[in-house]
Amino acid sequence: MQKIASGIYKLTFGTPEEITPVSVLKPDTCLEALNALDDHPLPFTREDIHFQPRQGSVLLELPLDPKEEVYGLGLQLKSFRQSGSKKKLRTNSDPSADLGDSHAPVPFYVSTAGYGVLVDTARYATFFCGGCKRVGSRQDLEQFKSAGTGKGHWEVKKGSGNMLIDIPAAEGVDVYIFCGKDMKDAVSRYNLFSGGGALPPMWGLGMMYRADWHADQEDVLQLARQIRDDEMPCDMFGLEPGWQTNAYSCTYVWDKSRFPDEKGLIRELNEMGYRLNLWEHAYVHPESPIFPELRPHSADSYVWDGLVPDFTQAEAREAFTGIHQPFIEAGLSGFKLDECDNGDYIGNWGFPDFARFPGGADGEQMHSLFGQLYQQTMLAPFKAADRRTYGQVRASHALAAPYPYVLYSDLYDHEDFVRGMATASFSGLLWSPEVRQTATREELLRRIGAVIFSPMAVLNCYMIPSPPWKQFDHDRNHAGEWLEDWPQLAQQCRKLMQFRMSLIPYLYATFGKYSKQGAPPIRPLVMDYPEDREVLDCFDQFMVGDDLMAAPVVYGNGDTREIYLPGGRWYEWLTGEWLDGGQWITRQVPEDEVPVYIKQGALIPWAEPVLCVRDHTVFNIEPVLYGAEAGECLLLCDDAVSYATISESLPFAKIKIAGEGIVSIEEQEQEKVSERYSIAGVKYVL
Amino acid sequence: MQKIASGIYKLTFGTPEEITPVSVLKPDTCLEALNALDDHPLPFTREDIHFQPRQGSVLLELPLDPKEEVYGLGLQLKSFRQSGSKKKLRTNSDPSADLGDSHAPVPFYVSTAGYGVLVDTARYATFFCGGCKRVGSRQDLEQFKSAGTGKGHWEVKKGSGNMLIDIPAAEGVDVYIFCGKDMKDAVSRYNLFSGGGALPPMWGLGMMYRADWHADQEDVLQLARQIRDDEMPCDMFGLEPGWQTNAYSCTYVWDKSRFPDEKGLIRELNEMGYRLNLWEHAYVHPESPIFPELRPHSADSYVWDGLVPDFTQAEAREAFTGIHQPFIEAGLSGFKLDECDNGDYIGNWGFPDFARFPGGADGEQMHSLFGQLYQQTMLAPFKAADRRTYGQVRASHALAAPYPYVLYSDLYDHEDFVRGMATASFSGLLWSPEVRQTATREELLRRIGAVIFSPMAVLNCYMIPSPPWKQFDHDRNHAGEWLEDWPQLAQQCRKLMQFRMSLIPYLYATFGKYSKQGAPPIRPLVMDYPEDREVLDCFDQFMVGDDLMAAPVVYGNGDTREIYLPGGRWYEWLTGEWLDGGQWITRQVPEDEVPVYIKQGALIPWAEPVLCVRDHTVFNIEPVLYGAEAGECLLLCDDAVSYATISESLPFAKIKIAGEGIVSIEEQEQEKVSERYSIAGVKYVL
């Protein structure tokens, strides 16, 4: 057993494989930050863990008390609490069933007992979270006491057992155990072990709009002007497939017939305050200039007749970043990295599990790591240019916290999408329940109402030429028939997006803390209230930072929802009324609103909404203090776009309110605050 | 390479595992029948097959020409033609996606080139049916000729490659290749290798009705009388969970509070012409009398607190059949063997893949084989009593042909259910698209219209106390509110069921041929017309035996359907009109009809429908000759209930029509024919 840092232990069983998340991704562990934390012992001894090699796999058995609840295992759209479940962690797009297939399955779970376990494997490991009872086990004895009580004809009793983890093909494995005072602490340590949370550029916390994929250069610019004319917040503007000469597989070459002057396009968009983001995937078309160079550094199987680069190889990374370099030099802000998950559910595509890569990985291992290697590869040139990026990606895995990429899915069930916001946070993942087509006006608003509380507020309008606030119906949008009262719908959408924009300083500071302390910026209540059994299954209420709770309404559930307020006093954002916690309340929620509650004592630096965050935007802040006479909050005062500031300790400034409306900032911090924030008088909500 | 029989070759690669379908199930290969067939050489040489061990699995690569089409891989509800697909064969209940999970995944595929391949593994093998193109392969060279032609932005080109089969955990495998003149011939040889097709008792070809699971003994008898009063055909009467003292897991002990006199129940039902069938599964509850005896011969994990017997062990089989013996002695006709598939899709149940069984199998291997071992175990006491059984089962695998069990599913999409009728037949499986709840009158009729052309015509009415022809709506049925015009609906249902009953002699002879010659009794057109590209994807038209084609209407598709008539002349059953084949026709189909076409030259021994097939029922037959002046057909003239006749060559009698309405039967066959069939004058349809 090796102690890695305060509360973090590494245990080795058998002979671990060479290709694992830790060995391949090489996390830049935040040792200093970790060792500044309290130490905690292992929750069980090494002898309590059983390791059993068997034909073609190894089995790990870790203790699990029936009182413990288990969360994690990556982005799980169809289940939240994992206690009793079985999950086979396979990277896979658009899973229609709750089997463990996921865009981002992560072999990391966390227990309400305050510890997390990372099983360092790139294999499709199966986790049995207590649902498997073994003959002769401790739980077996307990069973016999209760045997025969369930006489129901279909009444099924779920077994309760230990945590069992089956890892195919391996002959051994390293296990990292993260011990803290509670789940949030354990997850934070895991994120710091991974390298700390991603800090997006400040503009990344604004809105993203992805344009009609049929649009050419002039259409794109028209659309961009229209969004500005409509005064809708928007920071990121994305192109979908269609900008390249070939998309499946990719050439990474602009189709000049549609985009004759891409540099001009980027420049014009930048002038309007947009940052351009381009769709692509990593399978390299035979006509791509880098095809010959990549061929020896690629898998032995094609995807869509395209090469699969082995991103563990420097040659492959260099060739691949080489063709992207001009985009970055031209001012591109980031990429949407599509299709890097496997595609079993939507047809047979993706390289096979038996594929061989020159670096030694097989297809199974590479499927687990491919999304993150792709992110790593695409991140490097931005880092080299000292410019932060914030992009989208469809696959991730363990140790993902430091990557500034937000997951998305082609699935679309709204409840699943909201659940993803909760599950992602247990495993160092960022997830966006992006808004695409909607059947009704209410659906559009409810979906926007959820996405604005996620790490990236995406409207993916690739299927319609005009913005959805003008016409949400696909066919009418294409026919150019706008809603008669579209300005009213636009105003409702704007109201929700402006709420997001008003949160940016608070959100940005929250991401700053994520970066240095590891606590997920947006997380389900159970992470902050692990002792409260009411929140065990509550996947649709979120702590946004430490002080604010949002309870978006899932579309299809009507306009009324139950909301749980944990212990303490909570202030309703809109009315300023307070309610005592420890109770469920019922709220009728208009379609252009989202219930938001603020903790007693919190100071929230509400900002006057802007349309976009330019490099030198100064936010007008009105700090609001809830149910107290004194309070404080942090503002992050870096340049918000470069990497230079991230590597050091972050330049937070503390804003203090100490009665009678006086805002105080340490003198040496005043200048850096004023470069980004203009602070008006404080408001009290009592 | 070992030649097993005419056209059957065994090839061994590496060191095969000890637990495989062939080694465990020990097929009673019909060597004599096989060796009476033409010999055929291997379609490729052994050197064309590549075998590659890799970490934790082995990879097999078999040639596949782009012109070949691939079918098989067991019961596949969501896809028919497998060319280009990837399927991971895992036994699993209720798969919601087309990944290869199935109640009955079978590692056997068949090519339109006229050969079939059985990969003798109980592992979750993955089959890539040509959809994976490898770098540097023969297909790779072809690719470069066409590269870059598809400029579409989302236009995806599917690769074409060889057949690649990845087998986890194994270090070698035996492959059996079945070579014939066409697909049907190859499948027939596979079925004869497995031991020949199952021959049900004749009553098994009648209708089955499964009763309300809340019913007690008196309710059951009332229901049984009602069905007779309504003059609806019914041979098999099934009880669902509820008859035992505990069902999840099972005790196999009658709940006397609901069924005080089970022997009386069976006797009364038998007197009314019903054969009783009981639901159960194989997980043994702690209160079951056999629990202590079974414990040492069971897996090391529980399912629903119940033991999982290791049916490879004689002790387990004996204990398990021991508790069932009294049921069989009391006159029970068969069982519905539920839950013997794995349950990943509907929650976490089933034993884990890492479970260990005393006989040496692990959980993965046992999941593949469990359904069939369970069938084998439950078949033995019926064989010992020399009484045929015909039951239902929810899991099967390779070599299943000889087992008289019909698969069913808790899934319910009607198109999927109809597709299952087509896919099952490639792999020695019997499948029933059972009728359960229906939303409309039309749905009830369309579903009955399909199930009557399946191996077991099941109405599973476990959710409603009164028969669906009285009230198909669940809530109204429970409220006792019958449809005002229920006699009319009952007449429509009766009409469809009577069609089934009129087919019994023909169907029974068809199953007889299945038993001795191996051709699937109900099969998609492509098996009889492999050269006709129009039928490659035609999963909803069936050859029923050699002469009759049924084209049931999938519910939800309206009342009109396209029907393809293959080459030759076809006679429409209802009108007697003929049409030339080689064309698609459009037919409007009333809800109580199913389009049925008969081949020119066929003689069909239509029977006057009976309500049930008693042991000594004599069928009134009216042979109909279509488009010819002379013709012949077979009738199977055994006792229709015992095993004794099956083991020998079957007592078929040939009925000949030779002009002028004269029916001729060989003199020595007349007596055995007359014991079962009374033949009226022949009818000609010209």
PDB file of N, CA and C in Angstrom, chain B residues 384-443:
ATOM      1  N   ALA B 384     -38.789 -40.069 -19.337  1.00  0.00           N
ATOM      2  CA  ALA B 384     -38.871 -41.288 -18.527  1.00  0.00           C
ATOM      3  C   ALA B 384     -40.303 -41.798 -18.477  1.00  0.00           C
ATOM      4  N   ALA B 385     -41.272 -40.866 -18.472  1.00  0.00           N
ATOM      5  CA  ALA B 385     -42.681 -41.277 -18.425  1.00  0.00           C
ATOM      6  C   ALA B 385     -43.224 -41.564 -19.826  1.00  0.00           C
ATOM      7  N   ASP B 386     -42.344 -41.474 -20.836  1.00  0.00           N
ATOM      8  CA  ASP B 386     -42.729 -41.650 -22.242  1.00  0.00           C
ATOM      9  C   ASP B 386     -43.916 -40.770 -22.645  1.00  0.00           C
ATOM     10  N   ARG B 387     -43.854 -39.535 -22.159  1.00  0.00           N
ATOM     11  CA  ARG B 387     -44.900 -38.576 -22.544  1.00  0.00           C
ATOM     12  C   ARG B 387     -44.239 -37.328 -23.079  1.00  0.00           C
ATOM     13  N   ARG B 388     -44.640 -36.930 -24.275  1.00  0.00           N
ATOM     14  CA  ARG B 388     -44.061 -35.704 -24.816  1.00  0.00           C
ATOM     15  C   ARG B 388     -44.547 -34.482 -24.027  1.00  0.00           C
ATOM     16  N   THR B 389     -43.686 -33.503 -23.955  1.00  0.00           N
ATOM     17  CA  THR B 389     -44.075 -32.217 -23.374  1.00  0.00           C
ATOM     18  C   THR B 389     -43.867 -31.148 -24.442  1.00  0.00           C
ATOM     19  N   TYR B 390     -44.478 -30.017 -24.213  1.00  0.00           N
ATOM     20  CA  TYR B 390     -44.253 -28.865 -25.099  1.00  0.00           C
ATOM     21  C   TYR B 390     -44.421 -27.649 -24.205  1.00  0.00           C
ATOM     22  N   GLY B 391     -43.323 -26.948 -23.993  1.00  0.00           N
ATOM     23  CA  GLY B 391     -43.375 -25.868 -23.012  1.00  0.00           C
ATOM     24  C   GLY B 391     -42.821 -24.573 -23.553  1.00  0.00           C
ATOM     25  N   GLN B 392     -42.690 -23.632 -22.648  1.00  0.00           N
ATOM     26  CA  GLN B 392     -42.136 -22.328 -23.002  1.00  0.00           C
ATOM     27  C   GLN B 392     -40.839 -22.121 -22.228  1.00  0.00           C
ATOM     28  N   VAL B 393     -39.965 -21.340 -22.784  1.00  0.00           N
ATOM     29  CA  VAL B 393     -38.686 -21.081 -22.118  1.00  0.00           C
ATOM     30  C   VAL B 393     -38.203 -19.699 -22.538  1.00  0.00           C
ATOM     31  N   ARG B 394     -37.453 -19.054 -21.648  1.00  0.00           N
ATOM     32  CA  ARG B 394     -37.019 -17.695 -21.998  1.00  0.00           C
ATOM     33  C   ARG B 394     -35.546 -17.606 -22.348  1.00  0.00           C
ATOM     34  N   ALA B 395     -34.862 -18.736 -22.413  1.00  0.00           N
ATOM     35  CA  ALA B 395     -33.459 -18.671 -22.837  1.00  0.00           C
ATOM     36  C   ALA B 395     -33.076 -19.935 -23.582  1.00  0.00           C
ATOM     37  N   SER B 396     -32.289 -19.752 -24.607  1.00  0.00           N
ATOM     38  CA  SER B 396     -31.736 -20.891 -25.319  1.00  0.00           C
ATOM     39  C   SER B 396     -30.423 -20.475 -25.953  1.00  0.00           C
ATOM     40  N   HIS B 397     -29.817 -21.398 -26.664  1.00  0.00           N
ATOM     41  CA  HIS B 397     -28.480 -21.124 -27.200  1.00  0.00           C
ATOM     42  C   HIS B 397     -28.238 -22.070 -28.360  1.00  0.00           C
ATOM     43  N   ALA B 398     -27.004 -22.475 -28.544  1.00  0.00           N
ATOM     44  CA  ALA B 398     -26.683 -23.371 -29.648  1.00  0.00           C
ATOM     45  C   ALA B 398     -27.305 -24.751 -29.434  1.00  0.00           C
ATOM     46  N   LEU B 399     -27.496 -25.497 -30.519  1.00  0.00           N
ATOM     47  CA  LEU B 399     -27.896 -26.907 -30.489  1.00  0.00           C
ATOM     48  C   LEU B 399     -29.287 -27.112 -29.906  1.00  0.00           C
ATOM     49  N   ALA B 400     -30.148 -26.109 -30.043  1.00  0.00           N
ATOM     50  CA  ALA B 400     -31.440 -26.134 -29.367  1.00  0.00           C
ATOM     51  C   ALA B 400     -32.513 -26.908 -30.101  1.00  0.00           C
ATOM     52  N   ALA B 401     -32.282 -27.243 -31.348  1.00  0.00           N
ATOM     53  CA  ALA B 401     -33.359 -27.795 -32.174  1.00  0.00           C
ATOM     54  C   ALA B 401     -34.163 -28.923 -31.512  1.00  0.00           C
ATOM     55  N   PRO B 402     -33.505 -29.876 -30.837  1.00  0.00           N
ATOM     56  CA  PRO B 402     -34.315 -31.001 -30.345  1.00  0.00           C
ATOM     57  C   PRO B 402     -35.175 -30.698 -29.111  1.00  0.00           C
ATOM     58  N   TYR B 403     -35.050 -29.525 -28.531  1.00  0.00           N
ATOM     59  CA  TYR B 403     -35.768 -29.249 -27.284  1.00  0.00           C
ATOM     60  C   TYR B 403     -37.181 -28.739 -27.569  1.00  0.00           C
ATOM     61  N   PRO B 404     -38.181 -29.395 -27.006  1.00  0.00           N
ATOM     62  CA  PRO B 404     -39.567 -29.011 -27.310  1.00  0.00           C
ATOM     63  C   PRO B 404     -40.015 -27.815 -26.462  1.00  0.00           C
ATOM     64  N   TYR B 405     -39.279 -26.748 -26.584  1.00  0.00           N
ATOM     65  CA  TYR B 405     -39.587 -25.521 -25.841  1.00  0.00           C
ATOM     66  C   TYR B 405     -39.590 -24.344 -26.798  1.00  0.00           C
ATOM     67  N   VAL B 406     -40.533 -23.460 -26.574  1.00  0.00           N
ATOM     68  CA  VAL B 406     -40.716 -22.311 -27.459  1.00  0.00           C
ATOM     69  C   VAL B 406     -40.359 -21.045 -26.677  1.00  0.00           C
ATOM     70  N   LEU B 407     -39.549 -20.223 -27.292  1.00  0.00           N
ATOM     71  CA  LEU B 407     -39.122 -18.982 -26.651  1.00  0.00           C
ATOM     72  C   LEU B 407     -40.230 -17.931 -26.642  1.00  0.00           C
ATOM     73  N   TYR B 408     -40.172 -17.065 -25.638  1.00  0.00           N
ATOM     74  CA  TYR B 408     -41.094 -15.932 -25.550  1.00  0.00           C
ATOM     75  C   TYR B 408     -40.316 -14.782 -24.928  1.00  0.00           C
ATOM     76  N   SER B 409     -40.936 -13.631 -24.844  1.00  0.00           N
ATOM     77  CA  SER B 409     -40.252 -12.451 -24.321  1.00  0.00           C
ATOM     78  C   SER B 409     -41.235 -11.548 -23.599  1.00  0.00           C
ATOM     79  N   ASP B 410     -40.709 -10.768 -22.667  1.00  0.00           N
ATOM     80  CA  ASP B 410     -41.520  -9.721 -22.040  1.00  0.00           C
ATOM     81  C   ASP B 410     -41.517  -8.442 -22.863  1.00  0.00           C
ATOM     82  N   LEU B 411     -40.672  -8.389 -23.881  1.00  0.00           N
ATOM     83  CA  LEU B 411     -40.794  -7.283 -24.830  1.00  0.00           C
ATOM     84  C   LEU B 411     -42.133  -7.448 -25.559  1.00  0.00           C
ATOM     85  N   TYR B 412     -42.494  -6.424 -26.393  1.00  0.00           N
ATOM     86  CA  TYR B 412     -43.842  -6.580 -26.962  1.00  0.00           C
ATOM     87  C   TYR B 412     -44.052  -5.873 -28.297  1.00  0.00           C
ATOM     88  N   ASP B 413     -43.047  -5.174 -28.781  1.00  0.00           N
ATOM     89  CA  ASP B 413     -43.236  -4.496 -30.064  1.00  0.00           C
ATOM     90  C   ASP B 413     -43.634  -5.525 -31.125  1.00  0.00           C
ATOM     91  N   HIS B 414     -44.709  -5.246 -31.828  1.00  0.00           N
ATOM     92  CA  HIS B 414     -45.235  -6.294 -32.701  1.00  0.00           C
ATOM     93  C   HIS B 414     -44.321  -6.579 -33.883  1.00  0.00           C
ATOM     94  N   GLU B 415     -43.732  -5.532 -34.437  1.00  0.00           N
ATOM     95  CA  GLU B 415     -42.814  -5.771 -35.554  1.00  0.00           C
ATOM     96  C   GLU B 415     -41.637  -6.630 -35.091  1.00  0.00           C
ATOM     97  N   ASP B 416     -41.090  -6.300 -33.921  1.00  0.00           N
ATOM     98  CA  ASP B 416     -39.991  -7.110 -33.375  1.00  0.00           C
ATOM     99  C   ASP B 416     -40.433  -8.559 -33.170  1.00  0.00           C
ATOM    100  N   PHE B 417     -41.657  -8.723 -32.677  1.00  0.00           N
ATOM    101  CA  PHE B 417     -42.149 -10.074 -32.411  1.00  0.00           C
ATOM    102  C   PHE B 417     -42.278 -10.878 -33.709  1.00  0.00           C
ATOM    103  N   VAL B 418     -42.739 -10.207 -34.760  1.00  0.00           N
ATOM    104  CA  VAL B 418     -42.865 -10.893 -36.045  1.00  0.00           C
ATOM    105  C   VAL B 418     -41.471 -11.191 -36.610  1.00  0.00           C
ATOM    106  N   ARG B 419     -40.573 -10.242 -36.437  1.00  0.00           N
ATOM    107  CA  ARG B 419     -39.203 -10.462 -36.923  1.00  0.00           C
ATOM    108  C   ARG B 419     -38.566 -11.666 -36.231  1.00  0.00           C
ATOM    109  N   GLY B 420     -38.896 -11.841 -34.965  1.00  0.00           N
ATOM    110  CA  GLY B 420     -38.363 -12.988 -34.221  1.00  0.00           C
ATOM    111  C   GLY B 420     -38.740 -14.320 -34.867  1.00  0.00           C
ATOM    112  N   MET B 421     -39.936 -14.375 -35.451  1.00  0.00           N
ATOM    113  CA  MET B 421     -40.354 -15.607 -36.137  1.00  0.00           C
ATOM    114  C   MET B 421     -39.379 -15.938 -37.262  1.00  0.00           C
ATOM    115  N   ALA B 422     -38.863 -14.890 -37.895  1.00  0.00           N
ATOM    116  CA  ALA B 422     -37.934 -15.106 -39.008  1.00  0.00           C
ATOM    117  C   ALA B 422     -36.537 -15.446 -38.517  1.00  0.00           C
ATOM    118  N   THR B 423     -36.039 -14.688 -37.547  1.00  0.00           N
ATOM    119  CA  THR B 423     -34.644 -14.890 -37.151  1.00  0.00           C
ATOM    120  C   THR B 423     -34.438 -16.200 -36.400  1.00  0.00           C
ATOM    121  N   ALA B 424     -35.422 -16.576 -35.563  1.00  0.00           N
ATOM    122  CA  ALA B 424     -35.264 -17.794 -34.768  1.00  0.00           C
ATOM    123  C   ALA B 424     -34.971 -18.998 -35.647  1.00  0.00           C
ATOM    124  N   SER B 425     -35.585 -19.006 -36.811  1.00  0.00           N
ATOM    125  CA  SER B 425     -35.519 -20.219 -37.627  1.00  0.00           C
ATOM    126  C   SER B 425     -34.124 -20.494 -38.184  1.00  0.00           C
ATOM    127  N   PHE B 426     -33.260 -19.499 -38.212  1.00  0.00           N
ATOM    128  CA  PHE B 426     -31.902 -19.746 -38.713  1.00  0.00           C
ATOM    129  C   PHE B 426     -31.039 -20.519 -37.732  1.00  0.00           C
ATOM    130  N   SER B 427     -31.470 -20.606 -36.474  1.00  0.00           N
ATOM    131  CA  SER B 427     -30.583 -21.118 -35.432  1.00  0.00           C
ATOM    132  C   SER B 427     -31.195 -22.233 -34.606  1.00  0.00           C
ATOM    133  N   GLY B 428     -32.122 -22.966 -35.191  1.00  0.00           N
ATOM    134  CA  GLY B 428     -32.682 -24.107 -34.478  1.00  0.00           C
ATOM    135  C   GLY B 428     -33.556 -23.728 -33.311  1.00  0.00           C
ATOM    136  N   LEU B 429     -34.195 -22.558 -33.395  1.00  0.00           N
ATOM    137  CA  LEU B 429     -35.009 -22.063 -32.283  1.00  0.00           C
ATOM    138  C   LEU B 429     -36.478 -22.003 -32.676  1.00  0.00           C
ATOM    139  N   LEU B 430     -37.328 -22.177 -31.676  1.00  0.00           N
ATOM    140  CA  LEU B 430     -38.758 -21.955 -31.850  1.00  0.00           C
ATOM    141  C   LEU B 430     -39.135 -20.720 -31.048  1.00  0.00           C
ATOM    142  N   TRP B 431     -39.976 -19.888 -31.604  1.00  0.00           N
ATOM    143  CA  TRP B 431     -40.304 -18.588 -30.981  1.00  0.00           C
ATOM    144  C   TRP B 431     -41.787 -18.302 -31.162  1.00  0.00           C
ATOM    145  N   SER B 432     -42.381 -17.779 -30.122  1.00  0.00           N
ATOM    146  CA  SER B 432     -43.791 -17.401 -30.205  1.00  0.00           C
ATOM    147  C   SER B 432     -43.974 -15.913 -29.931  1.00  0.00           C
ATOM    148  N   PRO B 433     -44.575 -15.178 -30.863  1.00  0.00           N
ATOM    149  CA  PRO B 433     -44.884 -13.766 -30.615  1.00  0.00           C
ATOM    150  C   PRO B 433     -46.170 -13.654 -29.813  1.00  0.00           C
ATOM    151  N   GLU B 434     -46.092 -14.040 -28.543  1.00  0.00           N
ATOM    152  CA  GLU B 434     -47.314 -14.241 -27.771  1.00  0.00           C
ATOM    153  C   GLU B 434     -48.174 -12.978 -27.690  1.00  0.00           C
ATOM    154  N   VAL B 435     -49.475 -13.192 -27.573  1.00  0.00           N
ATOM    155  CA  VAL B 435     -50.437 -12.100 -27.457  1.00  0.00           C
ATOM    156  C   VAL B 435     -50.648 -11.821 -25.970  1.00  0.00           C
ATOM    157  N   ARG B 436     -50.418 -10.593 -25.561  1.00  0.00           N
ATOM    158  CA  ARG B 436     -50.751 -10.222 -24.169  1.00  0.00           C
ATOM    159  C   ARG B 436     -51.800  -9.113 -24.193  1.00  0.00           C
ATOM    160  N   GLN B 437     -51.504  -7.994 -23.553  1.00  0.00           N
ATOM    161  CA  GLN B 437     -52.469  -6.903 -23.553  1.00  0.00           C
ATOM    162  C   GLN B 437     -52.547  -6.251 -24.922  1.00  0.00           C
ATOM    163  N   THR B 438     -53.703  -5.746 -25.252  1.00  0.00           N
ATOM    164  CA  THR B 438     -53.824  -4.999 -26.495  1.00  0.00           C
ATOM    165  C   THR B 438     -54.618  -3.727 -26.235  1.00  0.00           C
ATOM    166  N   ALA B 439     -54.248  -2.699 -26.957  1.00  0.00           N
ATOM    167  CA  ALA B 439     -54.883  -1.395 -26.748  1.00  0.00           C
ATOM    168  C   ALA B 439     -56.188  -1.296 -27.523  1.00  0.00           C
ATOM    169  N   THR B 440     -56.239  -2.033 -28.606  1.00  0.00           N
ATOM    170  CA  THR B 440     -57.438  -1.945 -29.453  1.00  0.00           C
ATOM    171  C   THR B 440     -57.847  -3.349 -29.881  1.00  0.00           C
ATOM    172  N   ARG B 441     -59.035  -3.378 -30.399  1.00  0.00           N
ATOM    173  CA  ARG B 441     -59.590  -4.586 -30.995  1.00  0.00           C
ATOM    174  C   ARG B 441     -58.709  -5.048 -32.163  1.00  0.00           C
ATOM    175  N   GLU B 442     -58.311  -4.090 -32.972  1.00  0.00           N
ATOM    176  CA  GLU B 442     -57.479  -4.458 -34.117  1.00  0.00           C
ATOM    177  C   GLU B 442     -56.165  -5.068 -33.644  1.00  0.00           C
ATOM    178  N   GLU B 443     -55.591  -4.492 -32.591  1.00  0.00           N
ATOM    179  CA  GLU B 443     -54.316  -5.034 -32.114  1.00  0.00           C
ATOM    180  C   GLU B 443     -54.472  -6.485 -31.678  1.00  0.00           C
TER     181      GLU B 443
END
